[in-house]
PDB file of N, CA and C in Angstrom:
ATOM      1  N   MET V   1       3.225 -34.328 -11.330  1.00  0.00           N
ATOM      2  CA  MET V   1       2.784 -35.171 -10.393  1.00  0.00           C
ATOM      3  C   MET V   1       1.214 -34.929 -10.337  1.00  0.00           C
ATOM      4  N   SER V   2       0.629 -35.695  -9.799  1.00  0.00           N
ATOM      5  CA  SER V   2      -0.995 -35.555  -9.723  1.00  0.00           C
ATOM      6  C   SER V   2      -1.068 -34.897  -8.319  1.00  0.00           C
ATOM      7  N   LYS V   3      -2.236 -34.241  -8.173  1.00  0.00           N
ATOM      8  CA  LYS V   3      -2.590 -33.415  -7.054  1.00  0.00           C
ATOM      9  C   LYS V   3      -2.645 -34.256  -5.742  1.00  0.00           C
ATOM     10  N   ARG V   4      -3.046 -35.760  -5.891  1.00  0.00           N
ATOM     11  CA  ARG V   4      -2.975 -36.161  -4.595  1.00  0.00           C
ATOM     12  C   ARG V   4      -1.362 -36.543  -4.064  1.00  0.00           C
ATOM     13  N   LYS V   5      -0.505 -36.866  -5.122  1.00  0.00           N
ATOM     14  CA  LYS V   5       0.832 -37.092  -4.619  1.00  0.00           C
ATOM     15  C   LYS V   5       1.512 -35.766  -4.158  1.00  0.00           C
ATOM     16  N   ASN V   6       1.020 -34.394  -4.537  1.00  0.00           N
ATOM     17  CA  ASN V   6       1.314 -33.452  -3.798  1.00  0.00           C
ATOM     18  C   ASN V   6       0.777 -33.082  -2.747  1.00  0.00           C
ATOM     19  N   ALA V   7      -0.426 -33.215  -2.316  1.00  0.00           N
ATOM     20  CA  ALA V   7      -0.964 -32.967  -1.203  1.00  0.00           C
ATOM     21  C   ALA V   7      -0.514 -34.122  -0.004  1.00  0.00           C
ATOM     22  N   GLU V   8      -0.207 -35.524  -0.419  1.00  0.00           N
ATOM     23  CA  GLU V   8       0.539 -36.221   0.199  1.00  0.00           C
ATOM     24  C   GLU V   8       1.862 -35.843   0.758  1.00  0.00           C
ATOM     25  N   LYS V   9       2.592 -35.218  -0.536  1.00  0.00           N
ATOM     26  CA  LYS V   9       4.203 -34.763   0.109  1.00  0.00           C
ATOM     27  C   LYS V   9       4.073 -33.683   0.899  1.00  0.00           C
ATOM     28  N   LEU V  10       2.999 -32.802   0.724  1.00  0.00           N
ATOM     29  CA  LEU V  10       2.814 -31.422   1.520  1.00  0.00           C
ATOM     30  C   LEU V  10       2.633 -31.935   2.999  1.00  0.00           C
ATOM     31  N   GLU V  11       1.476 -32.938   3.115  1.00  0.00           N
ATOM     32  CA  GLU V  11       1.365 -33.552   4.606  1.00  0.00           C
ATOM     33  C   GLU V  11       2.432 -33.829   5.185  1.00  0.00           C
ATOM     34  N   ASP V  12       3.322 -34.655   4.443  1.00  0.00           N
ATOM     35  CA  ASP V  12       4.478 -35.384   5.058  1.00  0.00           C
ATOM     36  C   ASP V  12       5.390 -34.336   5.447  1.00  0.00           C
ATOM     37  N   GLN V  13       5.495 -33.210   4.691  1.00  0.00           N
ATOM     38  CA  GLN V  13       6.585 -31.968   5.067  1.00  0.00           C
ATOM     39  C   GLN V  13       5.916 -31.550   6.227  1.00  0.00           C
ATOM     40  N   LYS V  14       4.663 -31.288   6.272  1.00  0.00           N
ATOM     41  CA  LYS V  14       3.912 -30.504   7.447  1.00  0.00           C
ATOM     42  C   LYS V  14       3.996 -31.546   8.655  1.00  0.00           C
ATOM     43  N   ASP V  15       4.124 -32.759   8.550  1.00  0.00           N
ATOM     44  CA  ASP V  15       4.309 -33.462   9.658  1.00  0.00           C
ATOM     45  C   ASP V  15       5.901 -33.675  10.143  1.00  0.00           C
ATOM     46  N   GLU V  16       6.801 -33.539   9.234  1.00  0.00           N
ATOM     47  CA  GLU V  16       8.259 -33.358   9.704  1.00  0.00           C
ATOM     48  C   GLU V  16       8.546 -32.223  10.194  1.00  0.00           C
ATOM     49  N   LEU V  17       7.855 -31.128   9.702  1.00  0.00           N
ATOM     50  CA  LEU V  17       7.710 -29.737  10.643  1.00  0.00           C
ATOM     51  C   LEU V  17       7.555 -29.948  11.906  1.00  0.00           C
ATOM     52  N   LEU V  18       6.233 -30.249  12.304  1.00  0.00           N
ATOM     53  CA  LEU V  18       5.552 -30.304  13.690  1.00  0.00           C
ATOM     54  C   LEU V  18       6.410 -31.199  14.656  1.00  0.00           C
ATOM     55  N   LYS V  19       7.122 -32.341  14.192  1.00  0.00           N
ATOM     56  CA  LYS V  19       7.822 -32.961  14.586  1.00  0.00           C
ATOM     57  C   LYS V  19       9.255 -32.608  15.232  1.00  0.00           C
ATOM     58  N   ALA V  20       9.618 -31.639  14.299  1.00  0.00           N
ATOM     59  CA  ALA V  20      10.944 -30.656  14.330  1.00  0.00           C
ATOM     60  C   ALA V  20      10.733 -29.572  15.538  1.00  0.00           C
ATOM     61  N   ILE V  21       9.650 -28.938  15.344  1.00  0.00           N
ATOM     62  CA  ILE V  21       8.941 -28.099  16.349  1.00  0.00           C
ATOM     63  C   ILE V  21       9.092 -28.574  17.653  1.00  0.00           C
ATOM     64  N   ASP V  22       8.339 -30.039  17.643  1.00  0.00           N
ATOM     65  CA  ASP V  22       8.108 -30.451  19.238  1.00  0.00           C
ATOM     66  C   ASP V  22       9.667 -30.899  19.726  1.00  0.00           C
ATOM     67  N   GLU V  23      10.263 -31.293  19.018  1.00  0.00           N
ATOM     68  CA  GLU V  23      11.765 -31.872  19.715  1.00  0.00           C
ATOM     69  C   GLU V  23      12.398 -30.477  20.191  1.00  0.00           C
ATOM     70  N   LEU V  24      12.301 -29.118  19.373  1.00  0.00           N
ATOM     71  CA  LEU V  24      12.876 -28.031  19.571  1.00  0.00           C
ATOM     72  C   LEU V  24      12.373 -27.509  21.157  1.00  0.00           C
ATOM     73  N   ARG V  25      11.152 -27.606  21.115  1.00  0.00           N
ATOM     74  CA  ARG V  25      10.143 -27.437  22.009  1.00  0.00           C
ATOM     75  C   ARG V  25      10.824 -28.005  23.508  1.00  0.00           C
ATOM     76  N   GLU V  26      11.276 -29.277  23.196  1.00  0.00           N
ATOM     77  CA  GLU V  26      11.579 -30.268  24.262  1.00  0.00           C
ATOM     78  C   GLU V  26      12.698 -30.021  24.636  1.00  0.00           C
ATOM     79  N   THR V  27      13.731 -29.683  23.833  1.00  0.00           N
ATOM     80  CA  THR V  27      15.283 -29.492  24.072  1.00  0.00           C
ATOM     81  C   THR V  27      15.463 -28.363  24.640  1.00  0.00           C
ATOM     82  N   LEU V  28      14.594 -27.157  24.437  1.00  0.00           N
ATOM     83  CA  LEU V  28      14.948 -25.825  25.172  1.00  0.00           C
ATOM     84  C   LEU V  28      13.798 -25.647  26.409  1.00  0.00           C
ATOM     85  N   ASN V  29      13.284 -26.451  26.554  1.00  0.00           N
ATOM     86  CA  ASN V  29      12.225 -26.697  27.744  1.00  0.00           C
ATOM     87  C   ASN V  29      11.394 -25.615  27.716  1.00  0.00           C
ATOM     88  N   LEU V  30      10.616 -25.725  26.686  1.00  0.00           N
ATOM     89  CA  LEU V  30       9.650 -24.278  26.382  1.00  0.00           C
ATOM     90  C   LEU V  30       8.248 -24.956  26.728  1.00  0.00           C
ATOM     91  N   ASP V  31       7.309 -24.202  27.471  1.00  0.00           N
ATOM     92  CA  ASP V  31       5.879 -24.499  27.537  1.00  0.00           C
ATOM     93  C   ASP V  31       5.040 -23.648  26.603  1.00  0.00           C
ATOM     94  N   GLU V  32       3.860 -24.231  26.927  1.00  0.00           N
ATOM     95  CA  GLU V  32       2.910 -23.711  25.546  1.00  0.00           C
ATOM     96  C   GLU V  32       2.756 -22.118  25.533  1.00  0.00           C
ATOM     97  N   GLU V  33       2.959 -21.499  26.824  1.00  0.00           N
ATOM     98  CA  GLU V  33       3.007 -20.006  26.594  1.00  0.00           C
ATOM     99  C   GLU V  33       4.096 -19.419  25.931  1.00  0.00           C
ATOM    100  N   ASP V  34       5.113 -20.021  26.105  1.00  0.00           N
ATOM    101  CA  ASP V  34       6.518 -19.449  25.465  1.00  0.00           C
ATOM    102  C   ASP V  34       6.239 -19.928  23.931  1.00  0.00           C
ATOM    103  N   MET V  35       5.593 -20.941  23.784  1.00  0.00           N
ATOM    104  CA  MET V  35       5.271 -21.189  22.231  1.00  0.00           C
ATOM    105  C   MET V  35       4.401 -20.416  21.663  1.00  0.00           C
ATOM    106  N   GLU V  36       3.690 -19.803  22.267  1.00  0.00           N
ATOM    107  CA  GLU V  36       2.411 -18.818  21.596  1.00  0.00           C
ATOM    108  C   GLU V  36       3.225 -17.738  21.432  1.00  0.00           C
ATOM    109  N   THR V  37       4.193 -17.358  22.398  1.00  0.00           N
ATOM    110  CA  THR V  37       4.650 -15.816  22.235  1.00  0.00           C
ATOM    111  C   THR V  37       5.745 -16.066  20.979  1.00  0.00           C
ATOM    112  N   ILE V  38       6.425 -17.202  20.833  1.00  0.00           N
ATOM    113  CA  ILE V  38       7.376 -17.166  19.709  1.00  0.00           C
ATOM    114  C   ILE V  38       6.468 -17.177  18.281  1.00  0.00           C
ATOM    115  N   LYS V  39       5.241 -17.970  18.513  1.00  0.00           N
ATOM    116  CA  LYS V  39       4.529 -17.623  17.363  1.00  0.00           C
ATOM    117  C   LYS V  39       4.034 -16.261  16.575  1.00  0.00           C
ATOM    118  N   ASP V  40       3.588 -15.775  17.990  1.00  0.00           N
ATOM    119  CA  ASP V  40       3.244 -14.183  17.680  1.00  0.00           C
ATOM    120  C   ASP V  40       4.096 -13.422  17.005  1.00  0.00           C
ATOM    121  N   TRP V  41       5.358 -13.320  17.820  1.00  0.00           N
ATOM    122  CA  TRP V  41       6.661 -12.628  17.297  1.00  0.00           C
ATOM    123  C   TRP V  41       6.882 -13.075  15.981  1.00  0.00           C
ATOM    124  N   GLY V  42       6.772 -14.528  15.569  1.00  0.00           N
ATOM    125  CA  GLY V  42       7.295 -14.737  14.285  1.00  0.00           C
ATOM    126  C   GLY V  42       6.468 -14.078  13.076  1.00  0.00           C
ATOM    127  N   ILE V  43       4.843 -14.252  13.501  1.00  0.00           N
ATOM    128  CA  ILE V  43       3.846 -13.645  12.551  1.00  0.00           C
ATOM    129  C   ILE V  43       4.285 -12.089  12.534  1.00  0.00           C
ATOM    130  N   ALA V  44       4.528 -11.592  13.379  1.00  0.00           N
ATOM    131  CA  ALA V  44       4.807 -10.211  13.425  1.00  0.00           C
ATOM    132  C   ALA V  44       5.905  -9.697  12.564  1.00  0.00           C
ATOM    133  N   ILE V  45       6.784 -10.645  12.515  1.00  0.00           N
ATOM    134  CA  ILE V  45       8.319 -10.495  12.110  1.00  0.00           C
ATOM    135  C   ILE V  45       7.814 -10.582  10.395  1.00  0.00           C
ATOM    136  N   LEU V  46       7.077 -11.868  10.038  1.00  0.00           N
ATOM    137  CA  LEU V  46       6.928 -12.081   8.824  1.00  0.00           C
ATOM    138  C   LEU V  46       6.109 -11.042   7.893  1.00  0.00           C
ATOM    139  N   VAL V  47       4.818 -10.646   8.653  1.00  0.00           N
ATOM    140  CA  VAL V  47       4.244  -9.442   8.132  1.00  0.00           C
ATOM    141  C   VAL V  47       4.784  -8.242   8.212  1.00  0.00           C
ATOM    142  N   THR V  48       5.742  -8.006   8.986  1.00  0.00           N
ATOM    143  CA  THR V  48       6.513  -6.407   8.992  1.00  0.00           C
ATOM    144  C   THR V  48       7.493  -6.788   7.539  1.00  0.00           C
ATOM    145  N   GLY V  49       8.110  -7.851   7.647  1.00  0.00           N
ATOM    146  CA  GLY V  49       9.065  -8.092   6.303  1.00  0.00           C
ATOM    147  C   GLY V  49       8.159  -7.947   5.026  1.00  0.00           C
ATOM    148  N   VAL V  50       7.376  -8.735   4.746  1.00  0.00           N
ATOM    149  CA  VAL V  50       6.461  -8.811   3.769  1.00  0.00           C
ATOM    150  C   VAL V  50       6.100  -7.481   3.349  1.00  0.00           C
ATOM    151  N   SER V  51       5.588  -6.492   4.385  1.00  0.00           N
ATOM    152  CA  SER V  51       5.213  -5.166   4.058  1.00  0.00           C
ATOM    153  C   SER V  51       6.218  -4.350   3.796  1.00  0.00           C
ATOM    154  N   ALA V  52       7.339  -4.445   4.477  1.00  0.00           N
ATOM    155  CA  ALA V  52       8.439  -3.522   3.887  1.00  0.00           C
ATOM    156  C   ALA V  52       8.974  -3.949   2.564  1.00  0.00           C
ATOM    157  N   LEU V  53       8.764  -4.906   2.271  1.00  0.00           N
ATOM    158  CA  LEU V  53       9.167  -5.439   0.615  1.00  0.00           C
ATOM    159  C   LEU V  53       8.025  -5.017  -0.180  1.00  0.00           C
ATOM    160  N   VAL V  54       6.878  -5.327  -0.312  1.00  0.00           N
ATOM    161  CA  VAL V  54       5.822  -4.865  -0.999  1.00  0.00           C
ATOM    162  C   VAL V  54       5.712  -3.208  -1.074  1.00  0.00           C
ATOM    163  N   ILE V  55       6.033  -2.459   0.114  1.00  0.00           N
ATOM    164  CA  ILE V  55       6.143  -1.142  -0.045  1.00  0.00           C
ATOM    165  C   ILE V  55       7.640  -0.517  -0.750  1.00  0.00           C
ATOM    166  N   TYR V  56       8.513  -1.273  -0.839  1.00  0.00           N
ATOM    167  CA  TYR V  56       9.797  -1.132  -1.472  1.00  0.00           C
ATOM    168  C   TYR V  56       9.838  -1.431  -2.788  1.00  0.00           C
ATOM    169  N   GLN V  57       8.805  -2.330  -3.095  1.00  0.00           N
ATOM    170  CA  GLN V  57       8.809  -2.830  -4.644  1.00  0.00           C
ATOM    171  C   GLN V  57       7.814  -1.783  -5.159  1.00  0.00           C
ATOM    172  N   LEU V  58       6.481  -1.269  -4.454  1.00  0.00           N
ATOM    173  CA  LEU V  58       5.900  -0.317  -5.067  1.00  0.00           C
ATOM    174  C   LEU V  58       6.539   1.204  -5.311  1.00  0.00           C
ATOM    175  N   ILE V  59       7.165   1.466  -3.987  1.00  0.00           N
ATOM    176  CA  ILE V  59       7.913   2.870  -4.366  1.00  0.00           C
ATOM    177  C   ILE V  59       8.960   2.736  -5.686  1.00  0.00           C
ATOM    178  N   LYS V  60       9.348   1.637  -5.608  1.00  0.00           N
ATOM    179  CA  LYS V  60      10.559   1.504  -6.782  1.00  0.00           C
ATOM    180  C   LYS V  60       9.950   1.581  -7.753  1.00  0.00           C
ATOM    181  N   LYS V  61       8.580   0.793  -8.190  1.00  0.00           N
ATOM    182  CA  LYS V  61       8.067   0.704  -9.442  1.00  0.00           C
ATOM    183  C   LYS V  61       7.482   1.937  -9.831  1.00  0.00           C
ATOM    184  N   LEU V  62       7.126   2.790  -8.967  1.00  0.00           N
ATOM    185  CA  LEU V  62       6.183   4.203  -9.276  1.00  0.00           C
ATOM    186  C   LEU V  62       7.211   5.317  -9.252  1.00  0.00           C
ATOM    187  N   SER V  63       8.195   5.112  -8.861  1.00  0.00           N
ATOM    188  CA  SER V  63       9.197   6.114  -8.975  1.00  0.00           C
ATOM    189  C   SER V  63      10.010   6.192 -10.442  1.00  0.00           C
ATOM    190  N   GLY V  64       9.868   4.971 -10.995  1.00  0.00           N
ATOM    191  CA  GLY V  64      10.144   4.809 -12.496  1.00  0.00           C
ATOM    192  C   GLY V  64      11.613   4.477 -12.298  1.00  0.00           C
ATOM    193  N   ASN V  65      12.519   4.494 -13.560  1.00  0.00           N
ATOM    194  CA  ASN V  65      13.911   4.469 -13.649  1.00  0.00           C
ATOM    195  C   ASN V  65      14.601   5.460 -14.063  1.00  0.00           C
ATOM    196  N   LYS V  66      15.728   5.480 -13.345  1.00  0.00           N
ATOM    197  CA  LYS V  66      16.916   6.865 -13.919  1.00  0.00           C
ATOM    198  C   LYS V  66      16.739   6.881 -15.361  1.00  0.00           C
ATOM    199  N   LYS V  67      16.930   5.734 -16.157  1.00  0.00           N
ATOM    200  CA  LYS V  67      17.067   6.037 -17.625  1.00  0.00           C
ATOM    201  C   LYS V  67      15.983   6.726 -17.987  1.00  0.00           C
ATOM    202  N   ASP V  68      14.549   6.364 -17.833  1.00  0.00           N
ATOM    203  CA  ASP V  68      13.801   7.007 -18.215  1.00  0.00           C
ATOM    204  C   ASP V  68      13.430   8.379 -18.138  1.00  0.00           C
ATOM    205  N   ASP V  69      13.744   8.668 -16.695  1.00  0.00           N
ATOM    206  CA  ASP V  69      14.047  10.258 -16.155  1.00  0.00           C
ATOM    207  C   ASP V  69      14.923  11.257 -17.175  1.00  0.00           C
ATOM    208  N   GLU V  70      16.137  10.316 -17.401  1.00  0.00           N
ATOM    209  CA  GLU V  70      17.109  11.178 -18.036  1.00  0.00           C
ATOM    210  C   GLU V  70      16.737  11.341 -19.560  1.00  0.00           C
ATOM    211  N   GLN V  71      15.657  10.484 -20.169  1.00  0.00           N
ATOM    212  CA  GLN V  71      15.230  10.446 -21.561  1.00  0.00           C
ATOM    213  C   GLN V  71      14.218  11.536 -21.334  1.00  0.00           C
ATOM    214  N   GLU V  72      13.490  11.744 -20.095  1.00  0.00           N
ATOM    215  CA  GLU V  72      12.263  12.785 -20.356  1.00  0.00           C
ATOM    216  C   GLU V  72      13.156  14.013 -20.186  1.00  0.00           C
ATOM    217  N   ASP V  73      14.317  14.401 -19.352  1.00  0.00           N
ATOM    218  CA  ASP V  73      14.759  15.604 -19.460  1.00  0.00           C
ATOM    219  C   ASP V  73      15.432  16.195 -20.400  1.00  0.00           C
ATOM    220  N   ASP V  74      15.479  15.039 -21.523  1.00  0.00           N
ATOM    221  CA  ASP V  74      16.508  15.425 -22.644  1.00  0.00           C
ATOM    222  C   ASP V  74      15.253  15.880 -23.550  1.00  0.00           C
ATOM    223  N   ASP V  75      13.879  15.315 -23.414  1.00  0.00           N
ATOM    224  CA  ASP V  75      13.012  15.747 -24.291  1.00  0.00           C
ATOM    225  C   ASP V  75      12.120  17.222 -23.760  1.00  0.00           C
ATOM    226  N   HIS V  76      12.517  17.397 -22.448  1.00  0.00           N
ATOM    227  CA  HIS V  76      11.453  18.650 -22.002  1.00  0.00           C
ATOM    228  C   HIS V  76      12.683  19.610 -21.520  1.00  0.00           C
ATOM    229  N   ASP V  77      12.117  20.822 -21.144  1.00  0.00           N
ATOM    230  CA  ASP V  77      13.186  21.826 -20.581  1.00  0.00           C
ATOM    231  C   ASP V  77      13.024  21.544 -19.053  1.00  0.00           C
ATOM    232  N   GLU V  78      14.232  21.721 -18.456  1.00  0.00           N
ATOM    233  CA  GLU V  78      14.427  21.562 -16.940  1.00  0.00           C
ATOM    234  C   GLU V  78      13.419  22.256 -16.067  1.00  0.00           C
ATOM    235  N   ASP V  79      12.872  23.623 -16.829  1.00  0.00           N
ATOM    236  CA  ASP V  79      12.032  24.222 -15.842  1.00  0.00           C
ATOM    237  C   ASP V  79      10.368  23.471 -16.029  1.00  0.00           C
ATOM    238  N   THR V  80      10.263  22.793 -17.071  1.00  0.00           N
ATOM    239  CA  THR V  80       9.019  22.214 -16.881  1.00  0.00           C
ATOM    240  C   THR V  80       8.449  21.097 -15.899  1.00  0.00           C
ATOM    241  N   PHE V  81       6.986  21.389 -15.632  1.00  0.00           N
ATOM    242  CA  PHE V  81       6.592  20.934 -14.041  1.00  0.00           C
ATOM    243  C   PHE V  81       6.402  19.564 -14.774  1.00  0.00           C
ATOM    244  N   HIS V  82       6.901  18.162 -14.264  1.00  0.00           N
ATOM    245  CA  HIS V  82       6.022  16.786 -14.654  1.00  0.00           C
ATOM    246  C   HIS V  82       5.190  16.423 -13.839  1.00  0.00           C
ATOM    247  N   VAL V  83       3.668  16.697 -14.071  1.00  0.00           N
ATOM    248  CA  VAL V  83       2.689  16.273 -13.299  1.00  0.00           C
ATOM    249  C   VAL V  83       2.419  14.483 -12.981  1.00  0.00           C
ATOM    250  N   PRO V  84       2.907  13.817 -14.168  1.00  0.00           N
ATOM    251  CA  PRO V  84       2.711  12.372 -13.744  1.00  0.00           C
ATOM    252  C   PRO V  84       3.694  11.794 -12.621  1.00  0.00           C
ATOM    253  N   GLN V  85       4.781  12.540 -12.741  1.00  0.00           N
ATOM    254  CA  GLN V  85       5.935  12.087 -11.915  1.00  0.00           C
ATOM    255  C   GLN V  85       5.074  12.478 -10.298  1.00  0.00           C
ATOM    256  N   LEU V  86       4.937  13.518 -10.156  1.00  0.00           N
ATOM    257  CA  LEU V  86       4.545  14.163  -8.964  1.00  0.00           C
ATOM    258  C   LEU V  86       3.376  13.195  -8.357  1.00  0.00           C
ATOM    259  N   LEU V  87       2.326  13.144  -9.562  1.00  0.00           N
ATOM    260  CA  LEU V  87       1.355  11.874  -8.723  1.00  0.00           C
ATOM    261  C   LEU V  87       1.758  10.857  -8.750  1.00  0.00           C
ATOM    262  N   LYS V  88       3.043   9.991  -9.227  1.00  0.00           N
ATOM    263  CA  LYS V  88       3.496   8.839  -8.879  1.00  0.00           C
ATOM    264  C   LYS V  88       4.099   9.060  -7.498  1.00  0.00           C
ATOM    265  N   GLN V  89       4.645  10.109  -7.072  1.00  0.00           N
ATOM    266  CA  GLN V  89       5.477  10.356  -5.724  1.00  0.00           C
ATOM    267  C   GLN V  89       4.431  10.351  -4.742  1.00  0.00           C
ATOM    268  N   GLN V  90       3.413  11.116  -5.132  1.00  0.00           N
ATOM    269  CA  GLN V  90       2.474  11.284  -3.995  1.00  0.00           C
ATOM    270  C   GLN V  90       1.323   9.880  -3.773  1.00  0.00           C
ATOM    271  N   LEU V  91       1.417   9.194  -5.009  1.00  0.00           N
ATOM    272  CA  LEU V  91       0.924   7.815  -4.630  1.00  0.00           C
ATOM    273  C   LEU V  91       1.695   7.119  -3.904  1.00  0.00           C
ATOM    274  N   ALA V  92       3.030   7.181  -3.977  1.00  0.00           N
ATOM    275  CA  ALA V  92       3.850   6.200  -3.185  1.00  0.00           C
ATOM    276  C   ALA V  92       3.701   6.421  -1.643  1.00  0.00           C
ATOM    277  N   LEU V  93       3.832   7.730  -1.287  1.00  0.00           N
ATOM    278  CA  LEU V  93       3.683   8.412  -0.044  1.00  0.00           C
ATOM    279  C   LEU V  93       2.403   7.920   0.476  1.00  0.00           C
ATOM    280  N   PHE V  94       1.394   7.886  -0.390  1.00  0.00           N
ATOM    281  CA  PHE V  94      -0.005   7.443   0.251  1.00  0.00           C
ATOM    282  C   PHE V  94       0.141   5.994   0.806  1.00  0.00           C
ATOM    283  N   LEU V  95       0.504   5.456   0.058  1.00  0.00           N
ATOM    284  CA  LEU V  95       0.578   3.747   0.024  1.00  0.00           C
ATOM    285  C   LEU V  95       1.670   3.425   1.090  1.00  0.00           C
ATOM    286  N   ALA V  96       2.509   4.126   1.233  1.00  0.00           N
ATOM    287  CA  ALA V  96       3.519   3.933   2.381  1.00  0.00           C
ATOM    288  C   ALA V  96       2.771   4.224   3.615  1.00  0.00           C
ATOM    289  N   ALA V  97       1.833   5.601   3.911  1.00  0.00           N
ATOM    290  CA  ALA V  97       1.521   5.754   5.003  1.00  0.00           C
ATOM    291  C   ALA V  97       0.455   4.774   5.255  1.00  0.00           C
ATOM    292  N   TYR V  98      -0.471   4.427   4.506  1.00  0.00           N
ATOM    293  CA  TYR V  98      -1.480   3.230   4.704  1.00  0.00           C
ATOM    294  C   TYR V  98      -0.955   2.217   5.030  1.00  0.00           C
ATOM    295  N   ALA V  99      -0.074   1.493   4.488  1.00  0.00           N
ATOM    296  CA  ALA V  99       0.584   0.437   5.131  1.00  0.00           C
ATOM    297  C   ALA V  99       1.311   0.492   6.254  1.00  0.00           C
ATOM    298  N   LYS V 100       1.840   1.643   6.534  1.00  0.00           N
ATOM    299  CA  LYS V 100       2.162   1.796   8.228  1.00  0.00           C
ATOM    300  C   LYS V 100       0.991   1.792   9.247  1.00  0.00           C
ATOM    301  N   LYS V 101      -0.148   2.449   8.460  1.00  0.00           N
ATOM    302  CA  LYS V 101      -0.797   2.604   9.587  1.00  0.00           C
ATOM    303  C   LYS V 101      -1.608   1.118   9.849  1.00  0.00           C
ATOM    304  N   LYS V 102      -1.635   0.409   8.733  1.00  0.00           N
ATOM    305  CA  LYS V 102      -2.161  -1.028   8.954  1.00  0.00           C
ATOM    306  C   LYS V 102      -1.398  -1.944   9.678  1.00  0.00           C
ATOM    307  N   LEU V 103       0.063  -1.587   9.395  1.00  0.00           N
ATOM    308  CA  LEU V 103       1.191  -2.703  10.188  1.00  0.00           C
ATOM    309  C   LEU V 103       1.016  -2.176  11.509  1.00  0.00           C
ATOM    310  N   SER V 104       0.793  -1.127  11.863  1.00  0.00           N
ATOM    311  CA  SER V 104       1.099  -0.522  13.461  1.00  0.00           C
ATOM    312  C   SER V 104      -0.206  -1.120  14.218  1.00  0.00           C
ATOM    313  N   SER V 105      -1.345  -0.950  13.322  1.00  0.00           N
ATOM    314  CA  SER V 105      -2.661  -1.606  14.049  1.00  0.00           C
ATOM    315  C   SER V 105      -2.618  -3.133  14.119  1.00  0.00           C
ATOM    316  N   PHE V 106      -1.795  -3.829  13.134  1.00  0.00           N
ATOM    317  CA  PHE V 106      -1.788  -5.295  13.278  1.00  0.00           C
ATOM    318  C   PHE V 106      -0.953  -5.465  14.682  1.00  0.00           C
ATOM    319  N   LEU V 107       0.234  -4.768  14.505  1.00  0.00           N
ATOM    320  CA  LEU V 107       1.229  -5.098  15.557  1.00  0.00           C
ATOM    321  C   LEU V 107       0.605  -4.703  17.087  1.00  0.00           C
ATOM    322  N   ALA V 108      -0.246  -3.696  17.033  1.00  0.00           N
ATOM    323  CA  ALA V 108      -0.728  -3.272  18.286  1.00  0.00           C
ATOM    324  C   ALA V 108      -1.767  -4.256  19.009  1.00  0.00           C
ATOM    325  N   SER V 109      -2.586  -5.085  18.304  1.00  0.00           N
ATOM    326  CA  SER V 109      -3.523  -6.019  18.435  1.00  0.00           C
ATOM    327  C   SER V 109      -2.718  -7.224  18.744  1.00  0.00           C
TER     328      SER V 109
END
């Protein structure tokens, strides 16, 4: 498809969505203030969900795979200190704290 057809399709979908929102507002007898509140809550929930997903993916990625950890344990003594693993854990904690701070400031405003 050409870019023009995609843009037209997107505009049509946007128009249909706006029409559905107007019908829903009329059905539930909501005023503009209620719609703004719903919009703000929707944005906050979306940001929270995406942030939680990103943090989860980062921690999962940085903590590594259990199979990799088992292979490293076979290669090294149990008493050996693994600096890279500790750095990964500290970085994951730092990123989680940073994301929490940014999310809290976003939700507070």
